[in-house]
XYZ file of C-alpha atoms in Angstrom:
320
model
C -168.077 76.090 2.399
C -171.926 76.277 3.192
C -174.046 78.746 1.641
C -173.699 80.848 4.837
C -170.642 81.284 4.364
C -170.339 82.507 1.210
C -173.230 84.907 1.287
C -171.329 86.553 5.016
C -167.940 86.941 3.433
C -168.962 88.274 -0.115
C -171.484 91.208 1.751
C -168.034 91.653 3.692
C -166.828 92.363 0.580
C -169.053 94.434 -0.959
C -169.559 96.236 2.531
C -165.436 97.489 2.283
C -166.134 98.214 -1.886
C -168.829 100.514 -1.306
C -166.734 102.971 0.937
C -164.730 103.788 -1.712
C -164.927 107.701 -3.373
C -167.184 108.209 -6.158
C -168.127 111.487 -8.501
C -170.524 113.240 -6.672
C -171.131 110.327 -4.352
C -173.079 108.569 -7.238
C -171.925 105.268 -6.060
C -172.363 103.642 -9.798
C -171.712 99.945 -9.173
C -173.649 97.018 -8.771
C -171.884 93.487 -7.354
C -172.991 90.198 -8.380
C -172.404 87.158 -5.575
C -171.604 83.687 -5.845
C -170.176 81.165 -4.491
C -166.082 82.202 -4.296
C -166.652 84.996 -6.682
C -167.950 88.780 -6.933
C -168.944 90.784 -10.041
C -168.358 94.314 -10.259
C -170.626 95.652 -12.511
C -171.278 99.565 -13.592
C -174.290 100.678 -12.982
C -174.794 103.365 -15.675
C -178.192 104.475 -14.755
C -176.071 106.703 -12.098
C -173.984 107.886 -14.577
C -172.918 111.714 -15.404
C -173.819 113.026 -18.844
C -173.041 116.424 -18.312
C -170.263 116.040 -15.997
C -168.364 112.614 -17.060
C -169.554 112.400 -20.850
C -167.353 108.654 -21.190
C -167.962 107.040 -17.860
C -164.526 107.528 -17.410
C -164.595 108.809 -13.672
C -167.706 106.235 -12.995
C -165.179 103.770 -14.395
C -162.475 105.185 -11.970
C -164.908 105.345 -9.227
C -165.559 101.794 -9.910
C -161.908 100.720 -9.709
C -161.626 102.236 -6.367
C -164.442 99.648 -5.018
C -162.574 96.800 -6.991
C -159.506 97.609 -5.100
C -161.129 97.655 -1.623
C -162.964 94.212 -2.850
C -158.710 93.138 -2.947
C -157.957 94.621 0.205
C -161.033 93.262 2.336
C -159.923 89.770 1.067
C -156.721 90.069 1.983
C -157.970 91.335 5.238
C -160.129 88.170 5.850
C -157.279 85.604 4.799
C -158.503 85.287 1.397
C -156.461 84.459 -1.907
C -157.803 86.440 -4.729
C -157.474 86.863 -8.421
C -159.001 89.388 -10.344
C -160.288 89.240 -14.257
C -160.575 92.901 -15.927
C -163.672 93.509 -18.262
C -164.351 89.829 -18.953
C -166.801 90.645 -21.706
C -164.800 93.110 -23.046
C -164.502 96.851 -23.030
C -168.232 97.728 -23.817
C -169.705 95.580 -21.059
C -171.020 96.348 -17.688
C -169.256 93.770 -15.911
C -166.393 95.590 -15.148
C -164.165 92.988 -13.543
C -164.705 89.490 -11.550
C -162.750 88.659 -8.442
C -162.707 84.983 -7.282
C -161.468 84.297 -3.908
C -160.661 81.177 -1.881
C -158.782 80.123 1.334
C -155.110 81.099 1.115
C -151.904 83.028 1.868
C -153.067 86.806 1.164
C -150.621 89.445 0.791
C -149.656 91.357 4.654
C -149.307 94.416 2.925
C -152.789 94.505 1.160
C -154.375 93.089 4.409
C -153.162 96.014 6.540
C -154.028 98.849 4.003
C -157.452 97.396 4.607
C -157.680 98.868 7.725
C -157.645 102.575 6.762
C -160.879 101.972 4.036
C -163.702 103.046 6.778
C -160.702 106.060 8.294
C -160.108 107.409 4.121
C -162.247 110.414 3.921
C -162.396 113.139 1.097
C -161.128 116.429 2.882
C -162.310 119.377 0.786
C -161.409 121.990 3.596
C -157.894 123.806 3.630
C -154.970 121.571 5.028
C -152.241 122.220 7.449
C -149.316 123.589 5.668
C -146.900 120.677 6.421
C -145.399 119.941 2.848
C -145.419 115.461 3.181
C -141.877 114.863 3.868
C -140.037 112.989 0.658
C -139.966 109.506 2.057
C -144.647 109.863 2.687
C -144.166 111.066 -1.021
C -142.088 108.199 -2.488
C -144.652 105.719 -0.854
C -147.627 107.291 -2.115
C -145.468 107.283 -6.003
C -144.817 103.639 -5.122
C -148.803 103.006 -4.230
C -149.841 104.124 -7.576
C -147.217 102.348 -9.172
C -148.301 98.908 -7.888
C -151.514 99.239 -9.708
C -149.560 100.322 -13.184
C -150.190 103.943 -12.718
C -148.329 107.208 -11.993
C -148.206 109.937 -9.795
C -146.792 113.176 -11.067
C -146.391 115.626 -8.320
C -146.291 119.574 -9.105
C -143.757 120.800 -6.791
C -142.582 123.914 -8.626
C -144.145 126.869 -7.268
C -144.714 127.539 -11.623
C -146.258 124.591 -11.962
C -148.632 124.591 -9.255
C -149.132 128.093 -10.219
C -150.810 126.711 -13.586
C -152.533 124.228 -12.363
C -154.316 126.472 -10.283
C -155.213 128.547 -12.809
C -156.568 125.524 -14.997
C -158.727 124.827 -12.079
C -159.954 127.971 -12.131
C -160.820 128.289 -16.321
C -162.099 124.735 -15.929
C -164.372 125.976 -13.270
C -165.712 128.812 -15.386
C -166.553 126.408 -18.429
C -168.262 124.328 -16.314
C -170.742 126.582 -14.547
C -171.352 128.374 -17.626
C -172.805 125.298 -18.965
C -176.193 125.198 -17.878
C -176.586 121.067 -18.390
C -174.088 120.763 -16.007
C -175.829 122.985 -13.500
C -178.920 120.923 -13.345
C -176.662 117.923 -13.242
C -174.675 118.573 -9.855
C -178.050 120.225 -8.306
C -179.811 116.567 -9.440
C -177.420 115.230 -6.987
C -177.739 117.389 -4.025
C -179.442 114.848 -1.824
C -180.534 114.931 1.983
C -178.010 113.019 3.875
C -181.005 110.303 4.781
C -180.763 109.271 0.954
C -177.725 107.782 1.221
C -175.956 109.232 -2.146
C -174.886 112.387 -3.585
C -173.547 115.713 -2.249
C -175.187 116.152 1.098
C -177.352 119.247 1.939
C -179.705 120.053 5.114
C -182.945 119.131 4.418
C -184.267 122.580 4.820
C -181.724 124.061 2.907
C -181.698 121.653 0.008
C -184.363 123.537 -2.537
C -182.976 126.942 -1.897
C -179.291 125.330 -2.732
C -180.537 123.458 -5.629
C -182.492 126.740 -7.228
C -179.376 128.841 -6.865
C -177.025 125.798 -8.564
C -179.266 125.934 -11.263
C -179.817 129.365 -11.866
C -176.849 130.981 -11.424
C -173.139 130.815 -12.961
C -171.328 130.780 -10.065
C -167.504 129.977 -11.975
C -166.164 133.097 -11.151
C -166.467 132.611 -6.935
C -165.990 129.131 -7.081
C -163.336 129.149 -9.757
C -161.328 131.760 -7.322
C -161.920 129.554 -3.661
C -160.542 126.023 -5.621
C -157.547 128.078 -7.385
C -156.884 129.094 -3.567
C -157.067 125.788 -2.368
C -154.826 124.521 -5.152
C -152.216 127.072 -5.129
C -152.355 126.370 -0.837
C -151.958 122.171 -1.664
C -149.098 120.824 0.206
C -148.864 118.252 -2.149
C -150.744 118.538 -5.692
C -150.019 115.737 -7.747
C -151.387 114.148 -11.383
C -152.687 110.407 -11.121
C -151.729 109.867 -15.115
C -152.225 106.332 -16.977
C -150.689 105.120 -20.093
C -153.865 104.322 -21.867
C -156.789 106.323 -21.771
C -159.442 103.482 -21.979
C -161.814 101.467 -19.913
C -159.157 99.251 -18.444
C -156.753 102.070 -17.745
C -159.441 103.915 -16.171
C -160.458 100.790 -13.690
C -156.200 100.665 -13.101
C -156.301 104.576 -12.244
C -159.103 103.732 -9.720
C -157.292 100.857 -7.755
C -153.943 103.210 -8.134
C -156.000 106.202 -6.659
C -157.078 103.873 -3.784
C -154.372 102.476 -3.351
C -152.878 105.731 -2.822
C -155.600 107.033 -0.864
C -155.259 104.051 1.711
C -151.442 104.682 2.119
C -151.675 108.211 2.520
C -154.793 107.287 5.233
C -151.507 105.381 7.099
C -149.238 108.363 6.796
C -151.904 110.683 8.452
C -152.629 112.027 4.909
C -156.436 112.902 3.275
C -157.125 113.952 0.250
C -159.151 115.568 -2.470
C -160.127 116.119 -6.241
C -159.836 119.173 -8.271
C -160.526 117.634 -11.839
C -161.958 120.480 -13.899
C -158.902 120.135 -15.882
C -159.427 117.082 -16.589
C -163.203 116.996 -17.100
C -162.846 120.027 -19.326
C -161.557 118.214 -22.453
C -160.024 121.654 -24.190
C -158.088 121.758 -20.840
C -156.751 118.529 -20.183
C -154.016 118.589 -23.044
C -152.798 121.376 -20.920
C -152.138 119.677 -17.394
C -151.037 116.673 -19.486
C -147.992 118.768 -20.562
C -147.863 119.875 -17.039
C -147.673 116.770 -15.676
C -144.899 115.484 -18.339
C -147.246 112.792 -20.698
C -148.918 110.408 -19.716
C -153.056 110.824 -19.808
C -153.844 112.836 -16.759
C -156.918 111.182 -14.939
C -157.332 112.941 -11.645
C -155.766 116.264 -10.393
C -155.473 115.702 -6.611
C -154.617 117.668 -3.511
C -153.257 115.824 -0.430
C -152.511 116.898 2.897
C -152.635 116.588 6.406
C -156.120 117.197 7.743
C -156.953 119.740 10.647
C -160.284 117.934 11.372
C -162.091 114.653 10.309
C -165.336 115.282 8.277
C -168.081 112.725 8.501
C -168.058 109.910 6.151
C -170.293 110.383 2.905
C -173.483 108.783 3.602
C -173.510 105.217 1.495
C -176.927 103.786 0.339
C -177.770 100.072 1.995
C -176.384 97.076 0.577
C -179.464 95.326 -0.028
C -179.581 98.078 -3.350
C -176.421 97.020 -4.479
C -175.884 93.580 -4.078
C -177.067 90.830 -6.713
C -177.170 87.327 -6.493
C -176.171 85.110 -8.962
C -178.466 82.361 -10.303
């Protein structure tokens, strides 16, 4: 295979990893090309202090990228195998996939098709509970990746997660670090990254994210949204450690992508989580396990744009 070649399929690559969901649209990965191979690679300058103390949801965010990396093979008739934190669990290089001509798996090369159609829907969703067979596949999705999706369907239990939404809201605007943090990353849409504001709008928005502790109305419109969830579910691993978080990240993907097939969207309401006093909490709820992700899934009544993604050319490296 000519240089060409190489170079075209692994920005292919990289061009599928990049639309995958991040925390506040920090898109915190780097990918290293060479010939038959991609490194993922954190990229911890766009990391969260405030917000994501551990990297743990950069990690996850970065799993989600690694798993569209598998797909996008898959998709261009590639044979791939993947190596997890090949210099171990302090390094940046999160993973290496090598690919090469071969017989990819049909079922990872179709749920390749619904990576640019995956959107994060933050909006209310039609009331249409997922019927149990969308449910079981979605369970099964998460599975594959050695993950688990717990799903709340007790009107009790989504009752309480609600409400840890809500107290996980209040701790977190209360904290004024983490104010300055998620107005950092209120960005024009032209930048590329972040949570997108008008242009106009933007220093207005930012001052009033700063200034003000908001937890109480926000805290009261997310409890709304989860106790109105079709479908609220906990994406839980067994460990709670840089490679579990990269397998919660292809699980959540995975996930994402099948729900994309079923006509499902989702989206994220992981104060509980974030909030470490709360997270022992919804890990009862959910029935053990370490909770990673607190999601609410749906069937959209609109499609949002896609989150704007920064050019490739700032995330691709290539190797010596």
């Amino acid at each position: 295979m000519s240089e060409h070649d190489w170079r075209d399929l692994g920005q292919q690559l990289v061009a599928a990893a990049v639309q995958a969901p991040s925390s506040h649209n920090t898109q915190p990965w780097l990918f290293r090309l060479g010939p038959g191979m991609v490194d993922l690679i954190a990229d911890r300058t766009r990391a969260l202090p405030a917000n994501d103390p551990e990297d743990r949801e950069l990690t996850i965010s970065c799993g989600c990228g690694l798993l569209n990396l598998r797909l996008a093979a898959a998709a261009l008739g590639l044979a791939a195998d993947v190596t997890l934190l090949p210099d171990g669990d302090d390094g940046d290089r999160l993973a290496r996939l090598s690919w090469w001509p071969g017989e990819p798996s049909s079922v990872e090369a179709s749920l390749a098709a619904g990576i640019p159609e995956r959107r994060t829907y933050r909006q209310p969703f039609d009331q249409a509970v997922p019927d149990e067979a969308a449910i079981a596949r979605l369970i099964t999705a998460a599975e594959a990746e050695g993950v688990t999706l717990r799903t709340l369907a007790d009107a009790e239990a989504r009752a309480t997660a609600a409400r840890l939404v809500s107290e996980g809201d209040a701790a977190q605007w209360a904290d004024r670090s983490w104010r300055r943090e998620l107005a950092a990353w209120m960005h024009p849409r032209r930048r590329g990254d972040g949570l997108s504001v008008p242009s106009l709008a933007l220093p207005v928005a930012q001052l009033v994210v700063r200034t003000f502790d908001m937890g109480g109305g926000v805290g009261a419109k997310d409890q709304a949204l989860a106790e109105g969830s079709p479908l609220l579910a906990v994406l839980a691993s067994e460990g709670d450690d840089a490679r579990a978080w990269l397998m919660a990240g292809m699980g959540l993907q995975r996930l994402l992508l099948t729900g994309v097939q079923l006509g499902l969207q989702a989206s994220y309401l992981n104060q509980p989580v974030q909030v470490a006093a709360l997270r022992p909490r919804l890990q009862h709820l959910a029935g053990g396990g370490f909770p990673q992700l607190l999601l609410r899934i749906g069937r959209p009544l609109a499609t949002p744009p896609r989150s704007p993604r920064r050019p490739l050319a700032d995330v691709v490296e290539w190797a010596e």
